[in-house]
Coordinates of C-alpha atoms in Angstrom, one line a residue:
Chain A
M628 CA -26.7 -23.9 -15.8
K629 CA -27.7 -20.9 -13.6
K630 CA -27.0 -23.0 -10.5
F631 CA -23.6 -23.9 -11.8
L632 CA -22.8 -20.2 -12.6
L633 CA -23.9 -19.1 -9.1
G634 CA -22.2 -22.1 -7.4
T635 CA -19.0 -21.7 -9.5
T636 CA -18.9 -18.0 -9.0
A637 CA -19.3 -18.3 -5.2
L638 CA -16.7 -21.1 -5.1
I639 CA -14.4 -19.2 -7.4
G640 CA -14.8 -16.1 -5.2
A641 CA -13.9 -18.1 -2.1
G642 CA -11.0 -19.7 -3.8
M643 CA -9.7 -16.3 -5.0
I644 CA -9.9 -14.8 -1.5
A645 CA -8.1 -17.7 0.1
G646 CA -5.6 -17.8 -2.7
G647 CA -5.2 -14.1 -2.6
A648 CA -4.2 -14.2 1.1
L649 CA -1.7 -17.0 0.4
A650 CA -0.3 -15.0 -2.6
A651 CA 0.2 -11.9 -0.5
D652 CA 2.0 -13.8 2.3
S653 CA 4.4 -15.5 -0.1
Q654 CA 4.8 -12.7 -2.5
M655 CA 7.3 -10.1 -1.3
A656 CA 9.0 -11.3 1.8
G657 CA 12.7 -10.5 1.8
S658 CA 13.0 -8.7 -1.5
S659 CA 16.2 -6.8 -2.3
P660 CA 15.9 -3.0 -2.4
T661 CA 14.9 -1.3 -5.6
V662 CA 16.1 2.2 -6.6
S663 CA 13.8 4.2 -8.9
L664 CA 14.3 7.5 -10.6
G665 CA 11.4 9.9 -11.1
G666 CA 10.5 13.6 -10.7
F667 CA 8.9 16.4 -12.6
A668 CA 9.6 19.3 -15.0
D669 CA 7.1 22.1 -14.8
F670 CA 6.8 25.3 -17.0
E671 CA 4.6 28.3 -16.4
A672 CA 3.9 31.5 -18.3
G673 CA 2.4 34.1 -16.1
W674 CA 1.0 37.5 -16.3
A675 CA 0.3 39.6 -13.2
G676 CA -1.4 42.9 -12.8
Q677 CA -1.1 44.6 -9.4
K678 CA -0.9 48.1 -7.9
S679 CA 1.9 50.2 -9.4
A680 CA 3.4 50.9 -5.9
Y681 CA 4.1 47.2 -5.5
E682 CA 5.6 46.7 -9.0
T683 CA 9.1 47.1 -7.8
G684 CA 12.2 44.9 -8.3
V685 CA 11.4 41.6 -10.0
F686 CA 7.7 42.6 -10.0
S687 CA 8.3 45.5 -12.3
R688 CA 7.7 43.2 -15.3
A689 CA 4.2 41.9 -15.7
M690 CA 4.9 38.8 -17.8
K691 CA 7.4 36.3 -16.8
F692 CA 8.2 32.6 -17.5
R693 CA 9.1 30.1 -14.8
D694 CA 10.3 26.6 -14.8
Y695 CA 10.6 24.3 -11.7
N696 CA 12.1 20.9 -11.7
Q697 CA 13.1 18.1 -9.4
V698 CA 14.6 14.6 -9.7
H699 CA 13.4 12.1 -7.2
V700 CA 15.3 9.0 -6.1
N701 CA 13.2 6.4 -4.3
V702 CA 14.7 3.5 -2.5
N703 CA 12.4 0.7 -1.3
G704 CA 13.2 -2.6 0.3
Q705 CA 11.7 -5.2 2.6
T706 CA 13.4 -7.4 5.2
D707 CA 12.9 -11.1 5.4
N708 CA 10.3 -10.6 8.2
G709 CA 8.4 -8.1 6.1
I710 CA 9.7 -4.8 7.5
G711 CA 9.6 -2.1 4.8
Y712 CA 12.4 0.4 4.6
G713 CA 13.8 3.0 2.3
A714 CA 14.7 6.5 1.5
V715 CA 13.3 9.5 -0.5
L716 CA 15.7 12.0 -2.0
Q717 CA 14.0 14.9 -3.9
L718 CA 16.9 16.6 -5.7
E719 CA 16.9 20.1 -7.0
A720 CA 17.1 20.3 -10.8
N721 CA 16.7 24.0 -11.3
V722 CA 18.9 26.4 -13.2
T723 CA 18.7 28.8 -10.2
P724 CA 18.0 28.2 -6.5
D725 CA 14.6 26.9 -5.4
D726 CA 12.0 29.6 -5.2
T727 CA 9.4 27.5 -3.4
N728 CA 11.2 25.6 -0.6
Y729 CA 14.3 26.6 1.4
S730 CA 17.3 25.0 -0.2
T731 CA 20.9 26.1 -0.2
G732 CA 21.9 22.5 -0.8
N733 CA 21.1 20.0 -3.5
A734 CA 17.7 18.6 -2.3
D735 CA 14.3 19.8 -1.3
K736 CA 13.5 16.8 0.9
A737 CA 15.7 13.9 2.1
Y738 CA 14.6 11.3 4.6
I739 CA 14.6 7.7 5.4
F740 CA 11.6 5.6 6.5
I741 CA 10.8 2.3 8.2
E742 CA 7.3 0.8 8.2
S743 CA 5.4 -2.2 9.4
R744 CA 1.8 -3.0 10.2
L745 CA 2.2 -0.8 13.3
G746 CA 2.9 2.3 11.3
R747 CA 5.6 4.3 9.6
L748 CA 8.5 6.4 11.0
E749 CA 10.3 9.0 8.9
F750 CA 13.6 10.6 9.8
G751 CA 15.1 13.6 8.1
S752 CA 14.2 16.8 6.1
N753 CA 10.5 16.3 5.3
T754 CA 7.1 17.8 5.6
D755 CA 5.4 17.6 9.0
A756 CA 2.4 15.5 9.9
A757 CA 0.0 18.5 10.3
R758 CA 0.5 19.5 6.6
T759 CA 0.3 16.0 5.2
L760 CA -2.9 15.0 7.2
K761 CA -4.8 18.3 6.6
V762 CA -8.0 18.4 4.6
D763 CA -9.1 21.7 3.0
A764 CA -10.1 23.3 -0.4
A765 CA -6.5 23.1 -1.6
T766 CA -6.7 19.3 -1.3
F767 CA -8.7 19.1 -4.5
A768 CA -7.7 22.3 -6.2
R769 CA -6.5 21.8 -9.8
A770 CA -4.1 23.5 -12.2
S771 CA -1.1 24.7 -10.3
G772 CA -3.0 24.3 -7.0
G773 CA -5.5 27.1 -6.7
I774 CA -5.2 29.0 -3.4
D775 CA -2.2 26.8 -2.6
G776 CA -0.7 27.1 -6.1
D777 CA 2.1 29.1 -7.8
W778 CA 0.3 32.5 -8.3
Y779 CA 2.2 34.1 -5.5
H780 CA 5.5 33.9 -7.3
W781 CA 4.2 36.7 -9.6
V782 CA 2.9 38.9 -6.8
N783 CA 4.5 41.2 -4.2
I784 CA 3.2 39.6 -1.0
T785 CA 5.5 41.3 1.4
G786 CA 4.1 44.8 1.2
V787 CA 5.5 48.1 -0.1
A788 CA 8.4 48.0 2.4
G789 CA 8.9 44.3 1.8
T790 CA 8.5 43.6 5.5
S791 CA 4.8 42.8 6.0
M792 CA 3.5 39.3 6.5
F793 CA 0.3 37.8 5.3
I794 CA -1.2 34.4 5.5
V795 CA -1.3 33.6 1.7
R796 CA -1.7 29.8 1.9
P797 CA -4.2 27.7 3.8
D798 CA -1.6 26.2 6.2
L799 CA -0.6 26.3 9.8
P800 CA 2.4 28.6 10.6
T801 CA 5.1 26.1 10.0
A802 CA 4.1 25.0 6.6
E803 CA 2.9 28.4 5.5
Q804 CA 6.4 29.8 5.8
L805 CA 7.6 28.5 2.4
G806 CA 11.1 29.6 1.6
T807 CA 12.2 29.3 5.2
T808 CA 13.8 26.3 6.9
A809 CA 10.6 25.7 9.0
P810 CA 8.5 23.5 6.6
N811 CA 11.2 20.8 5.8
S812 CA 13.3 21.2 8.9
N813 CA 14.9 18.1 10.4
K814 CA 12.3 16.1 12.2
I815 CA 11.1 12.6 13.2
T816 CA 7.5 11.8 12.2
Y817 CA 5.3 8.8 13.1
Y818 CA 2.2 7.8 11.2
S819 CA -0.3 5.2 12.4
P820 CA -1.8 2.7 10.0
R821 CA -5.3 3.7 8.8
I822 CA -7.8 1.9 11.1
S823 CA -11.5 2.1 10.5
G824 CA -10.9 5.1 8.3
F825 CA -8.8 7.0 10.9
Q826 CA -5.1 7.8 10.6
G827 CA -3.0 9.9 13.0
G828 CA 0.5 11.4 12.8
I829 CA 2.9 13.3 14.9
S830 CA 6.1 15.1 14.2
F831 CA 8.9 16.4 16.5
T832 CA 11.3 19.1 15.4
P833 CA 14.1 20.1 17.9
D834 CA 14.8 23.4 16.0
Q835 CA 12.9 24.7 13.0
G836 CA 16.1 26.5 12.0
D837 CA 18.0 23.3 11.5
I838 CA 17.7 21.6 8.2
G839 CA 19.9 19.0 6.4
T840 CA 23.5 18.5 7.4
A841 CA 25.4 20.1 10.3
T842 CA 26.1 23.1 8.1
G843 CA 22.3 23.8 8.4
W844 CA 22.4 24.0 12.2
T845 CA 21.6 27.3 13.7
G846 CA 22.1 27.1 17.5
D847 CA 19.9 28.0 20.3
M848 CA 19.1 31.7 20.2
N849 CA 18.2 32.6 16.6
G850 CA 14.5 33.2 17.1
N851 CA 13.3 29.8 15.7
Y852 CA 10.6 27.7 17.2
Q853 CA 12.1 24.9 19.2
N854 CA 10.9 21.4 20.3
V855 CA 8.0 21.8 17.9
V856 CA 5.2 19.2 18.1
N857 CA 2.8 19.1 15.3
G858 CA 0.4 16.5 14.0
G859 CA -3.2 15.5 13.5
L860 CA -5.9 13.0 12.9
N861 CA -7.4 12.3 9.4
Y862 CA -10.5 10.4 8.5
T863 CA -11.7 9.1 5.2
A864 CA -14.7 7.0 4.3
Q865 CA -16.8 5.9 1.3
I866 CA -20.5 6.1 2.1
D867 CA -22.4 4.7 -0.8
K868 CA -21.3 6.9 -3.7
V869 CA -20.1 9.7 -1.5
S870 CA -16.5 10.0 -0.4
V871 CA -15.8 11.9 2.8
A872 CA -12.6 13.2 4.3
A873 CA -12.0 15.2 7.4
A874 CA -9.0 16.2 9.6
A875 CA -8.0 18.0 12.7
T876 CA -4.4 19.2 12.9
G877 CA -2.4 21.4 15.2
E878 CA 1.1 22.5 16.3
W879 CA 2.7 23.9 19.4
A880 CA 6.1 25.2 20.4
R881 CA 7.9 28.0 22.3
N882 CA 10.3 30.3 20.5
E883 CA 14.0 30.3 21.3
L884 CA 13.6 34.0 22.0
S885 CA 10.3 33.7 23.9
A886 CA 10.5 37.2 25.2
V887 CA 10.5 38.5 21.7
T888 CA 8.2 36.2 19.7
D889 CA 5.0 34.7 21.0
E890 CA 4.5 30.9 21.2
L891 CA 3.5 28.7 18.3
S892 CA -0.1 27.6 18.9
A893 CA -2.3 26.8 15.9
Y894 CA -4.9 24.4 14.8
N895 CA -7.1 23.6 11.8
F896 CA -10.3 21.7 11.1
G897 CA -11.3 20.8 7.6
A898 CA -13.6 18.5 5.6
N899 CA -14.3 17.5 2.0
A900 CA -17.0 15.5 0.3
G901 CA -17.1 14.0 -3.2
F902 CA -19.9 12.7 -5.3
A903 CA -20.2 11.9 -9.1
G904 CA -17.0 13.8 -10.0
F905 CA -17.9 16.8 -7.8
T906 CA -15.9 17.7 -4.7
V907 CA -16.6 20.4 -2.2
G908 CA -14.9 21.4 1.0
G909 CA -13.1 23.8 3.2
S910 CA -11.3 24.5 6.4
F911 CA -10.7 26.9 9.2
G912 CA -7.3 27.6 10.8
E913 CA -6.6 29.5 14.0
W914 CA -3.1 30.8 14.4
N915 CA -3.6 32.7 17.7
H916 CA -0.5 34.9 18.2
S917 CA 1.9 32.6 16.4
L918 CA 4.8 34.4 14.8
Q919 CA 3.8 37.7 16.3
A920 CA 5.8 39.9 18.7
N921 CA 5.3 38.9 22.3
S922 CA 3.9 42.2 23.3
G923 CA 0.4 41.1 24.1
A924 CA -1.0 43.4 21.5
G925 CA -2.2 42.5 18.0
N926 CA -5.1 40.5 16.8
D927 CA -5.3 36.8 16.6
S928 CA -4.5 35.5 13.2
Y929 CA -6.7 33.0 11.3
Y930 CA -7.6 31.8 7.8
W931 CA -10.5 30.0 6.2
D932 CA -10.9 28.5 2.8
I933 CA -13.7 27.0 0.7
G934 CA -14.0 25.6 -2.7
G935 CA -15.3 23.1 -5.2
A936 CA -14.0 21.0 -8.1
Y937 CA -15.4 18.9 -10.9
E938 CA -13.6 16.2 -12.8
T939 CA -14.8 14.3 -15.8
G940 CA -12.5 12.1 -17.8
P941 CA -9.2 13.9 -18.4
Y942 CA -10.8 17.4 -17.7
A943 CA -10.9 19.0 -14.3
L944 CA -12.0 22.4 -13.0
S945 CA -11.8 24.0 -9.6
V946 CA -12.7 27.2 -7.9
T947 CA -11.1 27.9 -4.5
F948 CA -11.4 30.9 -2.1
M949 CA -9.3 32.0 0.9
D950 CA -9.6 34.7 3.4
S951 CA -7.1 35.4 6.2
R952 CA -5.8 37.9 8.7
F953 CA -2.3 38.0 10.2
A954 CA -2.4 40.5 13.0
S955 CA -3.8 43.6 11.2
N956 CA -2.9 42.5 7.6
K957 CA -5.8 41.0 5.6
F958 CA -5.7 38.9 2.5
T959 CA -8.2 37.3 0.1
N960 CA -7.8 35.2 -3.0
V961 CA -10.1 33.5 -5.4
S962 CA -8.5 31.1 -7.9
V963 CA -10.1 29.4 -10.9
G964 CA -8.2 26.7 -12.6
T965 CA -8.6 24.0 -15.2
D966 CA -6.3 21.2 -16.4
Y967 CA -6.4 18.5 -19.0
K968 CA -4.6 15.2 -18.8
L969 CA -3.1 15.2 -22.3
A970 CA -1.1 12.0 -21.5
P971 CA 0.0 10.1 -18.4
G972 CA 2.1 12.5 -16.6
L973 CA 1.5 15.4 -19.0
T974 CA -1.1 17.9 -17.7
P975 CA -1.4 21.4 -19.3
F976 CA -3.4 23.9 -17.3
V977 CA -4.7 27.5 -17.1
E978 CA -5.4 29.3 -13.9
A979 CA -6.5 32.8 -12.9
S980 CA -6.2 34.2 -9.4
F981 CA -7.7 37.4 -8.1
F982 CA -6.2 38.6 -4.9
E983 CA -6.2 41.5 -2.4
L984 CA -3.6 42.2 0.2
K985 CA -4.4 44.9 2.8
E986 CA -1.5 45.8 5.1
H987 CA -1.9 48.0 8.2
D988 CA 1.1 49.3 9.9
A989 CA 2.3 52.5 11.6
A990 CA 2.4 54.2 8.3
G991 CA -1.3 53.5 7.7
T992 CA -3.2 51.2 5.5
S993 CA -2.2 50.3 2.0
K994 CA -3.6 47.8 -0.4
N995 CA -2.3 45.7 -3.3
N996 CA -4.9 44.0 -5.4
G997 CA -4.8 42.5 -8.8
S998 CA -4.8 39.3 -10.8
V999 CA -2.4 36.6 -11.9
V1000 CA -3.0 34.4 -15.0
L1001 CA -0.9 31.3 -15.4
A1002 CA -0.7 28.9 -18.3
G1003 CA 1.7 26.0 -18.2
T1004 CA 2.2 22.3 -18.1
Q1005 CA 3.3 19.8 -15.5
L1006 CA 5.4 16.9 -16.7
N1007 CA 5.8 14.0 -14.2
F1008 CA 8.1 11.0 -14.8
Chain B
M833 CA 14.9 19.7 28.9
Q834 CA 12.4 16.9 29.6
K835 CA 10.8 17.3 26.1
I836 CA 14.3 17.1 24.6
I837 CA 14.9 13.7 26.2
I838 CA 11.5 12.2 26.0
F839 CA 10.8 12.4 22.3
P840 CA 14.0 10.6 21.2
I841 CA 13.3 7.9 23.7
L842 CA 9.7 7.5 22.4
A843 CA 11.0 7.5 18.8
T844 CA 13.5 4.7 19.7
A845 CA 10.8 2.7 21.4
A846 CA 8.5 3.2 18.4
L847 CA 11.3 2.0 16.1
V848 CA 11.8 -1.1 18.2
M849 CA 8.1 -1.9 18.2
L850 CA 7.8 -1.2 14.5
T851 CA 10.6 -3.6 13.6
A852 CA 9.4 -6.2 16.0
C853 CA 6.1 -6.5 14.2
S854 CA 6.5 -7.9 10.7
S855 CA 4.0 -7.4 8.0
S856 CA 3.3 -9.2 4.7
S857 CA 1.7 -6.1 3.2
V858 CA 3.5 -2.8 4.0
D859 CA 2.5 -0.2 1.5
S860 CA 4.0 3.3 1.4
K861 CA 1.0 4.6 -0.5
N862 CA -1.1 4.0 2.6
Y863 CA 0.7 6.9 4.3
P864 CA 0.2 10.6 3.7
Q865 CA 2.6 12.7 1.7
D866 CA 3.1 16.4 1.2
P867 CA 0.1 17.9 -0.7
T868 CA 2.3 19.1 -3.5
D869 CA 3.6 15.5 -4.0
V870 CA -0.1 14.3 -3.9
Q871 CA -1.0 16.8 -6.6
Q872 CA 1.9 15.6 -8.8
A873 CA 0.9 12.0 -8.3
R874 CA -2.7 12.8 -9.3
N875 CA -1.5 13.8 -12.7
G876 CA 0.0 10.4 -13.3
S877 CA 3.5 9.7 -14.7
L878 CA 5.1 9.2 -18.1
V879 CA 6.9 6.2 -16.6
A880 CA 5.0 3.4 -15.0
N881 CA 5.9 1.6 -11.8
G882 CA 6.7 4.8 -9.9
G883 CA 9.7 5.8 -12.0
M884 CA 12.5 4.3 -14.0
R885 CA 14.0 1.4 -12.1
L886 CA 17.8 1.8 -11.7
F887 CA 18.7 -1.1 -9.5
G888 CA 16.9 -4.1 -8.1
E889 CA 14.6 -6.8 -9.6
S890 CA 11.5 -6.0 -11.6
D891 CA 8.1 -7.0 -10.3
D892 CA 7.8 -10.0 -12.6
E893 CA 11.4 -11.1 -12.0
R894 CA 11.0 -10.9 -8.3
Y895 CA 7.7 -12.6 -8.2
A896 CA 8.9 -15.5 -10.3
A897 CA 12.2 -15.8 -8.4
G898 CA 12.4 -19.1 -6.5
Q899 CA 9.2 -20.4 -8.0
A900 CA 10.7 -22.0 -11.2
I901 CA 8.0 -20.6 -13.4
A902 CA 8.6 -20.3 -17.1
V903 CA 5.4 -18.6 -18.0
N904 CA 4.0 -15.3 -16.6
A905 CA 4.1 -15.7 -12.9
F906 CA 1.1 -13.5 -12.2
L907 CA -1.1 -15.4 -14.6
W908 CA 0.2 -18.7 -13.0
R909 CA -0.6 -17.6 -9.5
A910 CA -3.9 -16.1 -10.4
S911 CA -4.9 -19.3 -12.2
L912 CA -4.1 -21.4 -9.2
D913 CA -5.9 -19.1 -7.0
T914 CA -9.0 -19.2 -9.2
V915 CA -9.3 -23.0 -9.8
S916 CA -7.9 -24.3 -6.5
F917 CA -11.5 -25.0 -5.2
M918 CA -11.4 -28.0 -7.6
P919 CA -8.9 -30.9 -7.2
I920 CA -5.8 -30.3 -9.3
A921 CA -4.8 -33.3 -11.3
N922 CA -1.7 -31.7 -12.9
A923 CA 0.1 -28.4 -12.6
D924 CA 3.2 -27.7 -14.8
P925 CA 4.8 -24.3 -14.2
V926 CA 7.3 -24.8 -17.0
G927 CA 4.7 -25.8 -19.6
G928 CA 2.2 -23.4 -18.2
T929 CA -0.7 -25.9 -17.8
I930 CA -3.1 -26.5 -14.9
L931 CA -5.5 -29.4 -15.4
T932 CA -8.1 -30.1 -12.8
D933 CA -9.8 -33.3 -12.1
W934 CA -13.5 -33.8 -12.5
Y935 CA -15.4 -32.0 -9.8
E936 CA -19.1 -32.3 -8.8
N937 CA -20.4 -29.3 -6.8
P938 CA -22.4 -30.7 -3.8
E939 CA -25.0 -28.1 -4.4
T940 CA -25.6 -29.2 -8.0
P941 CA -25.4 -33.0 -8.0
G942 CA -25.6 -34.8 -11.3
E943 CA -23.3 -32.3 -13.0
R944 CA -19.5 -32.3 -12.9
F945 CA -16.9 -30.1 -14.4
K946 CA -13.2 -30.2 -15.4
I947 CA -11.1 -27.1 -16.2
N948 CA -7.9 -26.9 -18.3
V949 CA -5.9 -23.6 -18.0
L950 CA -3.2 -22.9 -20.5
I951 CA -0.7 -20.0 -20.0
L952 CA 1.0 -19.3 -23.3
D953 CA 3.4 -16.4 -22.7
K954 CA 5.7 -14.8 -20.2
K955 CA 3.9 -11.5 -20.5
L956 CA 0.7 -10.6 -18.7
R957 CA -1.7 -10.3 -21.6
S958 CA -5.2 -11.5 -22.3
D959 CA -4.3 -13.6 -25.3
A960 CA -1.7 -15.4 -23.2
L961 CA -4.4 -17.3 -21.3
K962 CA -6.7 -20.0 -22.6
V963 CA -9.4 -21.7 -20.5
A964 CA -11.4 -24.8 -21.5
I965 CA -14.3 -26.1 -19.5
Y966 CA -15.7 -29.6 -19.8
K967 CA -19.0 -30.7 -18.4
Q968 CA -20.6 -34.1 -17.9
T969 CA -24.1 -34.9 -16.6
L970 CA -25.4 -38.1 -15.1
D971 CA -27.9 -39.9 -17.2
K972 CA -30.7 -42.2 -16.0
G973 CA -28.3 -45.2 -16.1
K974 CA -25.9 -43.4 -13.7
N975 CA -23.4 -42.9 -16.4
W976 CA -21.5 -39.7 -17.0
R977 CA -22.2 -38.2 -20.4
D978 CA -20.5 -35.2 -22.0
S979 CA -22.6 -32.1 -22.1
K980 CA -22.4 -28.9 -24.0
V981 CA -20.9 -25.9 -22.1
E982 CA -21.6 -22.3 -23.0
P983 CA -18.5 -20.6 -24.3
K984 CA -19.3 -17.7 -22.1
L985 CA -18.3 -19.7 -19.0
A986 CA -14.7 -20.1 -20.2
R987 CA -14.5 -16.4 -21.1
D988 CA -15.9 -15.4 -17.6
L989 CA -13.3 -17.6 -16.0
E990 CA -10.5 -16.1 -18.1
D991 CA -11.7 -12.6 -17.1
K992 CA -11.6 -13.6 -13.4
I993 CA -8.0 -14.9 -13.8
L994 CA -6.9 -11.8 -15.6
V995 CA -8.4 -9.5 -13.0
R996 CA -6.7 -11.5 -10.3
A997 CA -3.4 -11.4 -12.1
R998 CA -3.6 -7.7 -12.4
E999 CA -4.4 -7.3 -8.7
L1000 CA -1.3 -9.3 -7.9
K1001 CA 0.9 -7.3 -10.2
I1002 CA -0.4 -4.0 -8.7
A1003 CA 0.1 -5.2 -5.2
G1004 CA 3.7 -6.1 -6.2
Q1005 CA 4.2 -2.6 -7.7
K1006 CA 2.9 -0.9 -4.5
K1007 CA 5.4 -2.8 -2.4
T1008 CA 8.2 -1.3 -4.4
G1009 CA 6.8 2.2 -4.1

């Protein structure tokens, strides 16, 4: 009987593998496109405490509620010879204009794609390859996203005069400039298939000021970075019970007003490791003189991040830390968050972030520090 | 100026190469997304299958299309995949029956088996599948005699078919994003 079990199991296994291959080949060739509707509806209640000198304008109130919503339309099809194609439209569904991404139109992202076994091409307003391929502490941060989460909406991060710049998210310059046209500017991106754990990607953006339709064009001398190339290489592996991920990303470009603003030159290295529900990792990003005046003065900008997370069943907890310097302005943030998968797509969370922004300009040095506590829920559909 | 010209040319060349090479298993989920979208996806979705389908065929409908299958197509295909190492005596996709012929494994001479698979529903559910295994052994007079089969064997085979059917369904869902 044992011999039969072993023999049958082996033969069944071989039969399944052979049958599986046949099934895949005959399964989806030439299917008509499908159009799916999804999205999310998020709500957050937040309380922020910061230095009184910074509590101006919208920051004069400590406790505020926020909702953020999108409707996603996904088109997917496959040609008779197996070429995949489709489109992604992430439509704004907010009562007021988007506070996270630049959008004076109706969508956050809008792009089409084509893919085959040689890779995937994306065309349109979408995130660049350096951001999608990166690996850092924010990769596994929970709640609203930890050091890459929503805390900053409650904090004055532009200084007393509203003109200072800090690196407040673990990103290269293009992606870090949330709220501008740069992150989702019109671009073409190529991703390779993942081969032996490695996957590469590269994006080209003619003008980081151009986004969406022709009404979003900005011309040639507006101080945007032009002919931007960014991309990276990502590696993932499972070694016994340990999962490993690592990435190297970078971006380069010259400014339209190169005599005024220094060139875009930045790179990042990061790695994560996971075991038995625990994940640890971090990254280092070097900005050089990106986004700074082309005066030759000023410090190089950089950031680094580190963190850990633990997930068990529907519960998850993460602690993430970030430190950065943009020219002479320094920033640190530690964020602790926890979330609970109440139901598929329904994840309430609580998150506390403790930050310090130290700006140094001609007027001297001033500091804003404080904390943000968020409680909310993410609803995905 | 050179950079302005070169990249569109390279992109066009990449597009031609991509479309020239077909694939039977393109999968959008193999490609990276914005970390914010990844975080959203990690929390799951109230609606299965990547969102509410507005237009286009469902997974089951598409999979069964052109195959004239009146029972659950994933169970049908998974059953064929699982028992195809044995000779198939009869396979009826309308009635949902797969009957193998007697099969003697060369590694275990003197024993032979026959499997009947019954698919009872159009839905992919565990109680829509029934497997019966028959065993005969060769006696000293070289005659085949019916022998007792442990019920666990049939349950194990049902589990394998259900797992395979689930894999086929998931593979079909991934193709539709």
